[in-house]
Amino acid sequence: MNRKIADLTFIVFDTEATGFRVGAEDRMLEIGAVKVEGYEVKENITFQTFSNPHRLISQEINQLTGIQSKDVEKAPVASDAIRDFFNFLEGNNVNSLVGHYVSFDELVLKSELKRAGYHLQMSPSIDTLNLIGFLSPSYDMRDLERYAQVFGTRVYPRHRALNDALMTAYLFVELLELLRDRKVETWGELVQVSRGRG
């Protein structure tokens, strides 16, 4: 817990799904992720895979994400896609996962693995929403792009998993820099802030 943030490795990830009821009828469509080392986004170290939901993609989701049935028809089933993601994590010696409203993305993974007969115990993750809540409690919105604009970080085309992971990664690094200005410099201090106890 005393390790410096500068020495930690994070994987920032995002998922796309056929809808928002991922604990019920909706299924995963895509996972995207990017590596962050300390305060630096490693844009050349990324992960992306589609997942075949074995169900129709609604017109609404198609318009939102641009993902079509032809994109996922030859993709692996969700449990295999998640296994590939975990192999990516293992190969990068990750200290923590990071996401924007990360509990949704974790629920996507857990729900898919539960359908396949597996139980997933997630390691503690960092939610950029909680870091923003610590730094700027007056903000009350969840939209990733709006936050990226407010904090002056890179904006990518939305609602594709890798693009959203990249945008979240740059936002995360900016938040880490702002936290460093407030003397939040270790893994333990970051976890406390992310749990609302900073």
PDB file of N, CA and C in Angstrom, residues 17-28 55 61 104 107-108 111-112 115:
ATOM      1  N   ALA A  17     -22.482  -3.575 -24.469  1.00  0.00           N
ATOM      2  CA  ALA A  17     -23.442  -4.666 -24.321  1.00  0.00           C
ATOM      3  C   ALA A  17     -24.672  -4.393 -25.166  1.00  0.00           C
ATOM      4  N   THR A  18     -25.537  -5.400 -25.261  1.00  0.00           N
ATOM      5  CA  THR A  18     -26.746  -5.262 -26.070  1.00  0.00           C
ATOM      6  C   THR A  18     -27.789  -4.373 -25.397  1.00  0.00           C
ATOM      7  N   GLY A  19     -27.544  -3.973 -24.163  1.00  0.00           N
ATOM      8  CA  GLY A  19     -28.446  -3.103 -23.417  1.00  0.00           C
ATOM      9  C   GLY A  19     -27.921  -2.950 -22.001  1.00  0.00           C
ATOM     10  N   PHE A  20     -28.726  -2.401 -21.127  1.00  0.00           N
ATOM     11  CA  PHE A  20     -28.260  -2.100 -19.775  1.00  0.00           C
ATOM     12  C   PHE A  20     -28.678  -3.134 -18.738  1.00  0.00           C
ATOM     13  N   ARG A  21     -29.495  -4.118 -19.139  1.00  0.00           N
ATOM     14  CA  ARG A  21     -29.951  -5.152 -18.192  1.00  0.00           C
ATOM     15  C   ARG A  21     -29.030  -6.372 -18.300  1.00  0.00           C
ATOM     16  N   VAL A  22     -27.753  -6.129 -17.981  1.00  0.00           N
ATOM     17  CA  VAL A  22     -26.757  -7.189 -18.198  1.00  0.00           C
ATOM     18  C   VAL A  22     -26.860  -8.302 -17.160  1.00  0.00           C
ATOM     19  N   GLY A  23     -27.528  -8.042 -16.050  1.00  0.00           N
ATOM     20  CA  GLY A  23     -27.768  -9.095 -15.073  1.00  0.00           C
ATOM     21  C   GLY A  23     -28.940  -9.968 -15.459  1.00  0.00           C
ATOM     22  N   ALA A  24     -29.659  -9.553 -16.511  1.00  0.00           N
ATOM     23  CA  ALA A  24     -30.827 -10.309 -16.962  1.00  0.00           C
ATOM     24  C   ALA A  24     -30.633 -10.735 -18.417  1.00  0.00           C
ATOM     25  N   GLU A  25     -31.330 -10.063 -19.352  1.00  0.00           N
ATOM     26  CA  GLU A  25     -31.336 -10.564 -20.729  1.00  0.00           C
ATOM     27  C   GLU A  25     -30.229 -10.017 -21.627  1.00  0.00           C
ATOM     28  N   ASP A  26     -29.595  -8.909 -21.238  1.00  0.00           N
ATOM     29  CA  ASP A  26     -28.602  -8.319 -22.142  1.00  0.00           C
ATOM     30  C   ASP A  26     -27.251  -9.014 -22.037  1.00  0.00           C
ATOM     31  N   ARG A  27     -26.500  -8.930 -23.135  1.00  0.00           N
ATOM     32  CA  ARG A  27     -25.250  -9.679 -23.248  1.00  0.00           C
ATOM     33  C   ARG A  27     -24.100  -8.765 -23.672  1.00  0.00           C
ATOM     34  N   MET A  28     -22.906  -9.196 -23.375  1.00  0.00           N
ATOM     35  CA  MET A  28     -21.707  -8.441 -23.734  1.00  0.00           C
ATOM     36  C   MET A  28     -21.470  -8.481 -25.241  1.00  0.00           C
ATOM     37  N   ARG A  55     -27.657 -13.269 -30.050  1.00  0.00           N
ATOM     38  CA  ARG A  55     -28.986 -12.657 -30.089  1.00  0.00           C
ATOM     39  C   ARG A  55     -28.907 -11.435 -30.985  1.00  0.00           C
ATOM     40  N   ILE A  61     -28.984   0.021 -30.185  1.00  0.00           N
ATOM     41  CA  ILE A  61     -27.598  -0.264 -29.817  1.00  0.00           C
ATOM     42  C   ILE A  61     -26.683  -0.153 -31.040  1.00  0.00           C
ATOM     43  N   PHE A 104     -20.606  -1.132 -13.536  1.00  0.00           N
ATOM     44  CA  PHE A 104     -21.382  -1.677 -14.648  1.00  0.00           C
ATOM     45  C   PHE A 104     -20.541  -2.670 -15.443  1.00  0.00           C
ATOM     46  N   LEU A 107     -20.088  -5.831 -13.634  1.00  0.00           N
ATOM     47  CA  LEU A 107     -21.318  -6.625 -13.665  1.00  0.00           C
ATOM     48  C   LEU A 107     -21.457  -7.358 -15.002  1.00  0.00           C
ATOM     49  N   VAL A 108     -21.049  -6.713 -16.088  1.00  0.00           N
ATOM     50  CA  VAL A 108     -21.064  -7.368 -17.400  1.00  0.00           C
ATOM     51  C   VAL A 108     -20.214  -8.632 -17.346  1.00  0.00           C
ATOM     52  N   SER A 111     -21.697 -11.321 -14.874  1.00  0.00           N
ATOM     53  CA  SER A 111     -22.930 -11.939 -15.371  1.00  0.00           C
ATOM     54  C   SER A 111     -22.635 -12.947 -16.469  1.00  0.00           C
ATOM     55  N   GLU A 112     -21.710 -12.591 -17.352  1.00  0.00           N
ATOM     56  CA  GLU A 112     -21.377 -13.516 -18.440  1.00  0.00           C
ATOM     57  C   GLU A 112     -20.702 -14.779 -17.903  1.00  0.00           C
ATOM     58  N   ARG A 115     -23.227 -17.081 -16.259  1.00  0.00           N
ATOM     59  CA  ARG A 115     -23.987 -17.865 -17.251  1.00  0.00           C
ATOM     60  C   ARG A 115     -23.194 -19.087 -17.715  1.00  0.00           C
TER      61      ARG A 115
END
